[in-house]
Tab-separated table of C-alpha atoms in Angstrom:
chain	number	residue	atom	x	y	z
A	1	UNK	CA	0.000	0.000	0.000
A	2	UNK	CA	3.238	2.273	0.009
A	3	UNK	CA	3.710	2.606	-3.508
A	4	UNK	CA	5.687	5.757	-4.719
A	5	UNK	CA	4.132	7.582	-7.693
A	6	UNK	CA	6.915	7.071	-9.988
A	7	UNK	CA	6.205	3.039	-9.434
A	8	UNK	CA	2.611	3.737	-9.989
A	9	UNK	CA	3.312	5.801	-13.399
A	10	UNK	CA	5.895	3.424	-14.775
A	11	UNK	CA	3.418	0.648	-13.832
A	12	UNK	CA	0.312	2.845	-15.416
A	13	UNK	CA	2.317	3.387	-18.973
A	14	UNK	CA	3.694	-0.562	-18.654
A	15	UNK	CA	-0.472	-1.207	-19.226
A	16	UNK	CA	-1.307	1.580	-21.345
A	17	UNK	CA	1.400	-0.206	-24.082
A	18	UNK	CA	0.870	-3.749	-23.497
A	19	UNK	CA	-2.838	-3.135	-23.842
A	20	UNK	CA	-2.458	-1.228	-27.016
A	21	UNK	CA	-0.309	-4.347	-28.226
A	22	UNK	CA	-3.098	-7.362	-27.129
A	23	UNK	CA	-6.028	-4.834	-28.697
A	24	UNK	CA	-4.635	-3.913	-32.041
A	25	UNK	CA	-3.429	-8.375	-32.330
A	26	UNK	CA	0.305	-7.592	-32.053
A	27	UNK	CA	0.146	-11.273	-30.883
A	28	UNK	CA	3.861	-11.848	-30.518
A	29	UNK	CA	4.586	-8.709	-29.034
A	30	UNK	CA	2.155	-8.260	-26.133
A	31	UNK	CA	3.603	-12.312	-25.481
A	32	UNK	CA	7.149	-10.376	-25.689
A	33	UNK	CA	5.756	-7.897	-22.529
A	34	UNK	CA	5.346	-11.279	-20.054
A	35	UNK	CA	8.500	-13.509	-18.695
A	36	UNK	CA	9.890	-16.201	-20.979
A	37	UNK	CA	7.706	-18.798	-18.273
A	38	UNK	CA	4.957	-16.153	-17.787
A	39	UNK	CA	1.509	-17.782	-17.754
A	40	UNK	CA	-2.724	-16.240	-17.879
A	41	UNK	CA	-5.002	-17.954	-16.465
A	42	UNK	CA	-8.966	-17.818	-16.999
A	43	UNK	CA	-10.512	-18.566	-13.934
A	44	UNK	CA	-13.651	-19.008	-14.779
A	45	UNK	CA	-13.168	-20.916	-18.377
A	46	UNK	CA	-10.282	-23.168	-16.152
A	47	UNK	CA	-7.727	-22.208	-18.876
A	48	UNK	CA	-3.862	-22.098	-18.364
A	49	UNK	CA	-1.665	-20.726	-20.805
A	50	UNK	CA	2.001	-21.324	-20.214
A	51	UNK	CA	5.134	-19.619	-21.278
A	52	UNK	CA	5.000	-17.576	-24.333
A	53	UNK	CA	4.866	-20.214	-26.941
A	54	UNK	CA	1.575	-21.157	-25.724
A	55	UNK	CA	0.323	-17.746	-25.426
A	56	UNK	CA	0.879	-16.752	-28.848
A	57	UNK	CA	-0.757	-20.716	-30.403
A	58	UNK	CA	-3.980	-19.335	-28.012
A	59	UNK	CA	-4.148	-16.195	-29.243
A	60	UNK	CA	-3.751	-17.582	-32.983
A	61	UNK	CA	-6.296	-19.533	-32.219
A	62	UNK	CA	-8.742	-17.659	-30.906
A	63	UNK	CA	-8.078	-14.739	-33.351
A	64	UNK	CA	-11.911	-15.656	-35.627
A	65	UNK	CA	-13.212	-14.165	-32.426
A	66	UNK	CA	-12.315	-10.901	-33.501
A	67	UNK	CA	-12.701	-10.701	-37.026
A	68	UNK	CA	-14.764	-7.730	-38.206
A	69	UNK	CA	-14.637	-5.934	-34.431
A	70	UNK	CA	-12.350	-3.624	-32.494
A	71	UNK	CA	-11.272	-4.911	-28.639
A	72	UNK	CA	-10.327	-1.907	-26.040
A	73	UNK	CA	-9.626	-3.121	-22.714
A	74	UNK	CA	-10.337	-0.791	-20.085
A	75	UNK	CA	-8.745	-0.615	-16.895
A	76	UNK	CA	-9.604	1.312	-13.221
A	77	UNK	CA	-8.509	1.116	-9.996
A	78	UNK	CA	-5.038	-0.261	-9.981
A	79	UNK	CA	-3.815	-1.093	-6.531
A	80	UNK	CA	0.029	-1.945	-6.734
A	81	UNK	CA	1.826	-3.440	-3.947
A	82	UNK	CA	5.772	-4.263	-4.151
A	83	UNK	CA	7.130	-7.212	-2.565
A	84	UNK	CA	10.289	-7.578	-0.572
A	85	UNK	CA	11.683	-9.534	-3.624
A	86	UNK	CA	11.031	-6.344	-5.607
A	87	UNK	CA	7.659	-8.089	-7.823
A	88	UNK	CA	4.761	-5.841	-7.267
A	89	UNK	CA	1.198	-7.371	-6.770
A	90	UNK	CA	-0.767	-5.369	-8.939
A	91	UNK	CA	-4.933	-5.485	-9.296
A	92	UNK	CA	-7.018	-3.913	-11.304
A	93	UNK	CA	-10.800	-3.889	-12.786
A	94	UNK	CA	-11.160	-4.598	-16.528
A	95	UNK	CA	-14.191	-3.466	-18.504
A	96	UNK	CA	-13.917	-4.924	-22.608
A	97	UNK	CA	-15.459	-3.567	-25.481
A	98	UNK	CA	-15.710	-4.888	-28.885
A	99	UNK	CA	-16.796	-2.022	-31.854
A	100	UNK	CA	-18.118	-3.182	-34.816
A	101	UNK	CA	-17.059	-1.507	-38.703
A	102	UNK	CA	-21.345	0.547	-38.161
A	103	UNK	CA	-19.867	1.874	-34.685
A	104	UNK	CA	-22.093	-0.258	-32.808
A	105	UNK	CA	-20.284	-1.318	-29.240
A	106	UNK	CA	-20.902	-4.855	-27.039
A	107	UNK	CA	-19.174	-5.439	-23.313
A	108	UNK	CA	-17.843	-8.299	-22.517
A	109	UNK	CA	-18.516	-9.443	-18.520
A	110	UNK	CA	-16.284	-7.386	-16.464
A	111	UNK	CA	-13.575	-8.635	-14.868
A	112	UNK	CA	-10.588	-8.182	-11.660
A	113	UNK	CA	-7.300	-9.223	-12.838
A	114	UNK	CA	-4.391	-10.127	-10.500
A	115	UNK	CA	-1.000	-9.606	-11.690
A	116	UNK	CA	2.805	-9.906	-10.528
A	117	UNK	CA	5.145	-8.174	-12.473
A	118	UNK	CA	8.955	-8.416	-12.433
A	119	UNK	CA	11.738	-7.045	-13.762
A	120	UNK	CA	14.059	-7.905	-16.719
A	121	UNK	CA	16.943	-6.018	-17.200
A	122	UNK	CA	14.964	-3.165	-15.080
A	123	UNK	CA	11.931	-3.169	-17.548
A	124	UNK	CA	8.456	-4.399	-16.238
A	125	UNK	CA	7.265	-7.622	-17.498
A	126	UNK	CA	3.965	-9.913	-16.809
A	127	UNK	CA	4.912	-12.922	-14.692
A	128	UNK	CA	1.730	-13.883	-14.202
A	129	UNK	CA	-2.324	-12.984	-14.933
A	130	UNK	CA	-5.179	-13.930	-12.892
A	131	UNK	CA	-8.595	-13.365	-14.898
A	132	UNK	CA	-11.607	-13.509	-12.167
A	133	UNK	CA	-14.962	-13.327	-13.949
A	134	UNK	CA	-16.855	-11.070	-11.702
A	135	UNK	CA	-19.576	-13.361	-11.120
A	136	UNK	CA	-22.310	-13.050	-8.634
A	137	UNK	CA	-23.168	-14.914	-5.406
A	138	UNK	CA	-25.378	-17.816	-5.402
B	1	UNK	CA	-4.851	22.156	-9.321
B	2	UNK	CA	-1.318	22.365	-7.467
B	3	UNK	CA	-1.536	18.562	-6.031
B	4	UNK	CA	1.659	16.619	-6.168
B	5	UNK	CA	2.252	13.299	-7.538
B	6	UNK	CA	2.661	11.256	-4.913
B	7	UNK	CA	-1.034	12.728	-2.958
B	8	UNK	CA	-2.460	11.794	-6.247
B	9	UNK	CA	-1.539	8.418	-6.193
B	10	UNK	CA	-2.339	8.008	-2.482
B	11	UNK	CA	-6.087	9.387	-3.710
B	12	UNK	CA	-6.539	6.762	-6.549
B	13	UNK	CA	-4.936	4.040	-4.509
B	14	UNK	CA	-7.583	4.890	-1.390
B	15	UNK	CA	-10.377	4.789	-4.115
B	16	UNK	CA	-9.177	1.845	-5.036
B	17	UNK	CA	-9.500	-0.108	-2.163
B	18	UNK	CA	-12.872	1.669	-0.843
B	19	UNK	CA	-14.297	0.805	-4.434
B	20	UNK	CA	-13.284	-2.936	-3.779
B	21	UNK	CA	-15.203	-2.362	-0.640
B	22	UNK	CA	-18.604	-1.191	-1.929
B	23	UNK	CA	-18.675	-3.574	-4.283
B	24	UNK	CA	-17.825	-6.916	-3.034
B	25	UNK	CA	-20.748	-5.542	-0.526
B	26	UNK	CA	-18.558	-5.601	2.438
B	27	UNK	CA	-20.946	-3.120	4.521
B	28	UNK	CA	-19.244	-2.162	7.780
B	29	UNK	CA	-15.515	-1.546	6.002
B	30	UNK	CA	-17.070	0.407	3.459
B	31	UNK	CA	-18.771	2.811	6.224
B	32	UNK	CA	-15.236	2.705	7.971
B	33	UNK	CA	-13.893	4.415	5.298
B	34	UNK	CA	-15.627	7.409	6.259
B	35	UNK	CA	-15.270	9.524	9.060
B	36	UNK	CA	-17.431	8.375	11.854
B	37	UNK	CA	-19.636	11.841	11.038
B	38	UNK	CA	-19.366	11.636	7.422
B	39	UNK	CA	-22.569	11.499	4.898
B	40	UNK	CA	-23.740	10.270	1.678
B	41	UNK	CA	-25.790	12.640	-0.624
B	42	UNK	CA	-27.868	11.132	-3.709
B	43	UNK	CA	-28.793	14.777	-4.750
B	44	UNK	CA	-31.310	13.537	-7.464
B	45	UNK	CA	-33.196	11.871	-5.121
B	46	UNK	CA	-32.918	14.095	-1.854
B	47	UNK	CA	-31.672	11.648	0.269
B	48	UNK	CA	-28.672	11.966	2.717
B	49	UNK	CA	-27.120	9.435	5.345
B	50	UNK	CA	-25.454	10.625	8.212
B	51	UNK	CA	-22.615	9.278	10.342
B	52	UNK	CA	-21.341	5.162	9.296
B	53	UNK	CA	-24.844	3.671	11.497
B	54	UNK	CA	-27.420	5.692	9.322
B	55	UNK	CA	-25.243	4.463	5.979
B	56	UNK	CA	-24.837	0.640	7.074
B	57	UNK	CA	-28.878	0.647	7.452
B	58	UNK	CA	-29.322	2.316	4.372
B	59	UNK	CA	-26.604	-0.308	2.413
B	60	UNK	CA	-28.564	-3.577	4.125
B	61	UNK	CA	-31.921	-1.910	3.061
B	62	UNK	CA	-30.467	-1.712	-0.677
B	63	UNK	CA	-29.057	-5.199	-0.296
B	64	UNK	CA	-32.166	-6.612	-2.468
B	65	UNK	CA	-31.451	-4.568	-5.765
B	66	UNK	CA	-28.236	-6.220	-5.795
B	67	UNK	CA	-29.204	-10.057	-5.886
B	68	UNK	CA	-27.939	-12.006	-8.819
B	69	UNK	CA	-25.702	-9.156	-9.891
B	70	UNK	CA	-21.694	-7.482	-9.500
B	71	UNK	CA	-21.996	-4.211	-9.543
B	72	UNK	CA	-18.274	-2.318	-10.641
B	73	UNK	CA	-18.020	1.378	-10.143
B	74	UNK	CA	-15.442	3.188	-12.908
B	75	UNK	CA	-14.112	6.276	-12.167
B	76	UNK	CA	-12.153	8.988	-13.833
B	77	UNK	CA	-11.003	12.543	-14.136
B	78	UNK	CA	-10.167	12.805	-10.579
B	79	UNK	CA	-9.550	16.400	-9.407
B	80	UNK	CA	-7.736	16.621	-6.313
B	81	UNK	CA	-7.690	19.983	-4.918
B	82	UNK	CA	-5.843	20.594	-1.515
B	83	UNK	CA	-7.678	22.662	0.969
B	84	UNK	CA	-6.019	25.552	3.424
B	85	UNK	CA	-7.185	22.892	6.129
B	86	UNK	CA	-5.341	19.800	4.769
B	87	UNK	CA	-8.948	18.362	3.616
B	88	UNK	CA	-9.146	17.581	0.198
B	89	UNK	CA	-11.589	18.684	-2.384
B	90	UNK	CA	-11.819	16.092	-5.161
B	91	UNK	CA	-14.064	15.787	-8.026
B	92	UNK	CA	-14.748	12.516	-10.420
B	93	UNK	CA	-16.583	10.653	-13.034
B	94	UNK	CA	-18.484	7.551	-12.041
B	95	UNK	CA	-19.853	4.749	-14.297
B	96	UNK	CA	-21.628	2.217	-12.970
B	97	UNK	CA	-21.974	-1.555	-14.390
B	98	UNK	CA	-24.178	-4.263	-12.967
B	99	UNK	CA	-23.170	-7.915	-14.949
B	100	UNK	CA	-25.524	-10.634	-14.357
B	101	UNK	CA	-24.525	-14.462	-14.002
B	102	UNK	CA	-24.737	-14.485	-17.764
B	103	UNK	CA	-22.657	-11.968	-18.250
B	104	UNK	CA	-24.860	-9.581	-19.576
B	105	UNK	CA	-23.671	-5.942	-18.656
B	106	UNK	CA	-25.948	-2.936	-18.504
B	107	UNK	CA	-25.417	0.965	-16.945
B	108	UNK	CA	-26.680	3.075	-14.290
B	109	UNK	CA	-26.679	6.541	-15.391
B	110	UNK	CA	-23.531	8.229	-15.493
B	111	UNK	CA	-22.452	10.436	-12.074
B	112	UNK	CA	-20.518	13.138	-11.157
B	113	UNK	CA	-18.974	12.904	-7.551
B	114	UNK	CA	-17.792	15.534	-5.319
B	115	UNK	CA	-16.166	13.945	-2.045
B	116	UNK	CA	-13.921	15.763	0.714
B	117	UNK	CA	-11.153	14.075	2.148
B	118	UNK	CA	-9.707	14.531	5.650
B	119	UNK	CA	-6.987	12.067	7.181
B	120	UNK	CA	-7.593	10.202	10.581
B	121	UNK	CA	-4.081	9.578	12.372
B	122	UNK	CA	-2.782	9.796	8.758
B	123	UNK	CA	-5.035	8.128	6.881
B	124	UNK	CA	-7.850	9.445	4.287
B	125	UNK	CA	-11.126	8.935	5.076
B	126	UNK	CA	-14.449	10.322	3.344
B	127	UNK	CA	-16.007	13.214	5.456
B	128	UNK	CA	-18.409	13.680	2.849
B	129	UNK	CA	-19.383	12.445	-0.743
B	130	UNK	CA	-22.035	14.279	-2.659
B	131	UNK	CA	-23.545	12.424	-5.698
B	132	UNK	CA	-24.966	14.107	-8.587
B	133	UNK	CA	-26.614	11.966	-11.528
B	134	UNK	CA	-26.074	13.585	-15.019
B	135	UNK	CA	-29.233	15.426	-16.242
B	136	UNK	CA	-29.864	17.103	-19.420
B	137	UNK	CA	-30.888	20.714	-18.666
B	138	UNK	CA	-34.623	21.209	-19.994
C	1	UNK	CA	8.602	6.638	-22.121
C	2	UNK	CA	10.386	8.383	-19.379
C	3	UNK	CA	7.600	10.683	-18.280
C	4	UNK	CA	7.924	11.377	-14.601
C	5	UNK	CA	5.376	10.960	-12.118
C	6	UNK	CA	4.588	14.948	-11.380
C	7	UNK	CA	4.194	15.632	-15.461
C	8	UNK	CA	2.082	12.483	-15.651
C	9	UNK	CA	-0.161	13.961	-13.319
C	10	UNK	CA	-0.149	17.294	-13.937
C	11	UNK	CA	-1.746	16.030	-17.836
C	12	UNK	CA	-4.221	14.185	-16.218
C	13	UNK	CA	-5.482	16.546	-14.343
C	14	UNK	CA	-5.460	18.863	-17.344
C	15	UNK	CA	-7.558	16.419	-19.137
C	16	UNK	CA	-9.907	16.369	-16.112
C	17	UNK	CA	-10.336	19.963	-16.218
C	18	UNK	CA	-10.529	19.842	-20.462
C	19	UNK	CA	-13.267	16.977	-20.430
C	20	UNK	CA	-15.723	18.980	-17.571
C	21	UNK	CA	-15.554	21.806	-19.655
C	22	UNK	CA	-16.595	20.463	-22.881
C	23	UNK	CA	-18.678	17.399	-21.683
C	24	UNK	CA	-20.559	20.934	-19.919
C	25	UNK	CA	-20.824	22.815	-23.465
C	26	UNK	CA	-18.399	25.516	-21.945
C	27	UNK	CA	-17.679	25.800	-25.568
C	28	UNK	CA	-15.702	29.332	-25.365
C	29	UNK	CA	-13.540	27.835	-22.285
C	30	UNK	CA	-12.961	24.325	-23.848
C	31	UNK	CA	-11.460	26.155	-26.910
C	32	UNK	CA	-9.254	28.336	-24.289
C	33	UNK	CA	-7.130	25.117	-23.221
C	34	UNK	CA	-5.872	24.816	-26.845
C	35	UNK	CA	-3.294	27.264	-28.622
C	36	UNK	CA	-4.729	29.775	-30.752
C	37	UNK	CA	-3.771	27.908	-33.601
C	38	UNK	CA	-4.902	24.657	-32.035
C	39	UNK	CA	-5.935	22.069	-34.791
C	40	UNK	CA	-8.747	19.879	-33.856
C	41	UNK	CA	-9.233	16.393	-36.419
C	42	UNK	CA	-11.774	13.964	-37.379
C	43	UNK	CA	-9.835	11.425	-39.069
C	44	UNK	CA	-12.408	9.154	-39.860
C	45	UNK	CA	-14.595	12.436	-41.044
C	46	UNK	CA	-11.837	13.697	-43.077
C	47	UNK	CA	-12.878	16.905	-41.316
C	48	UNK	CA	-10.435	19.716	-39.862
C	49	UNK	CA	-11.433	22.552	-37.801
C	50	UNK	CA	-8.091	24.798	-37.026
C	51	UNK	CA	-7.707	27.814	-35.373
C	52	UNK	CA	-10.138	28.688	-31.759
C	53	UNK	CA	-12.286	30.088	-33.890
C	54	UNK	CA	-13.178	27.641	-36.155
C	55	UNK	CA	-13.621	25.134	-32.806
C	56	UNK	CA	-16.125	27.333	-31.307
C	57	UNK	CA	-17.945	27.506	-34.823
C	58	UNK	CA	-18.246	23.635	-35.257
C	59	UNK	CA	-19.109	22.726	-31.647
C	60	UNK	CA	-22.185	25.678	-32.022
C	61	UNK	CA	-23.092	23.958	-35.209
C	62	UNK	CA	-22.850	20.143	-33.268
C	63	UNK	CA	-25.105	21.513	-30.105
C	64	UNK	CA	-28.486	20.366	-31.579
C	65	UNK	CA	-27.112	16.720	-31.726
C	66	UNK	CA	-26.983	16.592	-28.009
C	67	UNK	CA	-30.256	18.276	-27.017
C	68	UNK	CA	-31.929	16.477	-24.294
C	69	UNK	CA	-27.845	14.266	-23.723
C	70	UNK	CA	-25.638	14.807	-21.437
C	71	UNK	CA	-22.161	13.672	-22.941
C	72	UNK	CA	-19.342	12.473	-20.769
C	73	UNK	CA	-15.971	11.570	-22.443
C	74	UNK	CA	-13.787	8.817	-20.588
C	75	UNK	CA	-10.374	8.335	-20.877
C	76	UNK	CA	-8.081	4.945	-20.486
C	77	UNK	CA	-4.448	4.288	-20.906
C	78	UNK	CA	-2.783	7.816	-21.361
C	79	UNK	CA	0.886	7.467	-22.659
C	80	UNK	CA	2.883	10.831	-22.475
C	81	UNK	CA	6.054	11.231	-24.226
C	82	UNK	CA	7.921	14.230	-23.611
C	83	UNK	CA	9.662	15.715	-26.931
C	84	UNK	CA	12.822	17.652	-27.208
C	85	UNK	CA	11.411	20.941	-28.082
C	86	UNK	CA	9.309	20.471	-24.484
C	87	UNK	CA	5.846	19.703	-26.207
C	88	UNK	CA	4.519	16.586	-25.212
C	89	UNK	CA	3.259	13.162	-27.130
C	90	UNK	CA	0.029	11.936	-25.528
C	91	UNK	CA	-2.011	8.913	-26.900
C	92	UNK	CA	-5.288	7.712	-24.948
C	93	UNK	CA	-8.066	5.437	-25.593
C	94	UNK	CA	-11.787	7.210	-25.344
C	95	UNK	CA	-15.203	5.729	-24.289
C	96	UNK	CA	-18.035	7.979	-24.674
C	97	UNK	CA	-21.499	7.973	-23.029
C	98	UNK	CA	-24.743	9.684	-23.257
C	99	UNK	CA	-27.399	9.564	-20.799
C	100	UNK	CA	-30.500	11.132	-21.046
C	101	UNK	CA	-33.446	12.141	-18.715
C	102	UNK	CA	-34.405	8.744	-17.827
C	103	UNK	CA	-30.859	8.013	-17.090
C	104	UNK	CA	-30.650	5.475	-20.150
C	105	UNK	CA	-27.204	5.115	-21.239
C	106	UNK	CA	-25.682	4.836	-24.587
C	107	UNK	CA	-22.060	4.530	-26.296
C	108	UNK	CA	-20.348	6.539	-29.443
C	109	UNK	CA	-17.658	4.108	-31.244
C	110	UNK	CA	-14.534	3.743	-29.476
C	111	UNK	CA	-11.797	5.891	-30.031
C	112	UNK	CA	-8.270	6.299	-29.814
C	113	UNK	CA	-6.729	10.098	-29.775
C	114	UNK	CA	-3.490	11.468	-30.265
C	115	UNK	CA	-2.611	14.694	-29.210
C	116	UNK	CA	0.326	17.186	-28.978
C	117	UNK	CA	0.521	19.379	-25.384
C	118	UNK	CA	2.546	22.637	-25.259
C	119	UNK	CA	2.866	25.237	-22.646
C	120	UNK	CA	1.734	28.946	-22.605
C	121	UNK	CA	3.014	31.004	-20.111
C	122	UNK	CA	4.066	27.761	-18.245
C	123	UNK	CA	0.506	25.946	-18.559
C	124	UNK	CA	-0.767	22.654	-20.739
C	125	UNK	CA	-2.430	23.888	-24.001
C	126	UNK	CA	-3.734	21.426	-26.547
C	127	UNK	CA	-1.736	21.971	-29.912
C	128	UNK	CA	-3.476	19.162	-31.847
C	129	UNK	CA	-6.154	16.638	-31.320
C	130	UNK	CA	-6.052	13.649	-34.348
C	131	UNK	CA	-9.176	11.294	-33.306
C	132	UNK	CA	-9.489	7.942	-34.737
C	133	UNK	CA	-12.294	6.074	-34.579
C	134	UNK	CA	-11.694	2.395	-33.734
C	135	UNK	CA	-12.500	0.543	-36.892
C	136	UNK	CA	-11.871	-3.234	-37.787
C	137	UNK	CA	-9.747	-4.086	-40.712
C	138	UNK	CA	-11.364	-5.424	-43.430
């Protein structure tokens, strides 16, 4: 909870560019922004992809999802919390949209992600991404 | 409009974690994020609750609108605006989404907020938040 | 890439100041926070209004589209990049909402801006504003 606001810029533009890579399909390169053994997980859907390789063959595969609409994912209320090994702990809410080529925009469910990020050579990179379906109660 | 960095990240960090609050419905920590005096205006609809007791009753009394859905509240354009006093004026955007177990999203109408901020051995709390739903003028 | 926490804020609290006066039809004011030769562009539109003047013109002209509307323009995923000459890069995604009386809520297309900050006598002024609307390739 004692982030500095230099942590919690660098971590705020580290999302604003690896979202603008996953949303505009640079497939390899938003795999590029987690670690070499980085891994996303679906939650709900019980889905575990693992290491890059992986990543990118889901993405591939999942890319006839997307034909013939724009994805923006949105993000709010980023809580960041370093570690004593120097990862941070990061949450956030996530609210998708897809736009179609008439303008017309769907949501997706929203969603909480939990992230830890680490360093590389002192640049931020996805070690791991925790997708909770916000789902209600029984 | 002089706030430094690092107070603004301490605001979106404490909205952060009151937001997670509210809406995982956890009552009581919500209402301790206030001051033990502090109110809750709905302007629109005249209504005000005073001090955490009166707000607690009025959450549990809501409690039934909520079944079957997570609601998420988005903000943005936070204006943080330091007071002589050391309260803080601040000033935001709210959207509200409620997604069902289907994952269907819809909206509440769009807000505008206007909270003060005082600090409690250190810590923000809310002394007030006054709630304002966007209306066309006639 | 190396924006620093205080400028990071300091242009999003600009844009939080920019966004209340237009989504508030303070036409006169909203064209104030750009240079006098501020450019203002529709890419999608082909359409170009440069100069204050020209801005004040247009929005007068757009006012009957948002009779009985109140707009709100949200903002996601700011990057700032500070240039040599001292101007400043910024790319953000937009969301944009309209409620009306009954508090029904709809969306405009995604879109993703770029603009280019400068200062005037030490404060942010918008230089130019290139808006893309999100559109799928075909």
């Amino acid at each position: 909870m004692t982030v500095n606001a230099e942590l919690y810029t660098e971590v705020q533009q580290y999302y604003a560019n690896q979202m603008r890579l996953l949303d505009n399909l640079k497939i390899e390169d938003y795999a590029a922004t987690f670690t070499p053994d980085g891994w996303i997980e679906h939650a709900h859907r019980g889905e575990r992809a693992e290491g890059r390789t992986a990543m990118i063959a889901g993405m591939y595969a999942a890319l006839p999802r997307y034909k013939g609409v724009v994805v923006r994912h949105w993000f709010d209320h980023l809580i960041v919390e370093p570690s004593d090994d120097g990862s941070l702990k990061v949450s956030y809410y996530t609210l998708v949209t897809r736009v179609n080529k008439e303008g017309h925009v769907v949501f997706e469910p929203t969603f909480t992600i939990d992230d830890v990020l680490v360093r590389i050579d002192g640049k931020l990179h996805t070690k791991s991404r925790y997708i909770i379906k916000d789902t209600p109660a029984e």
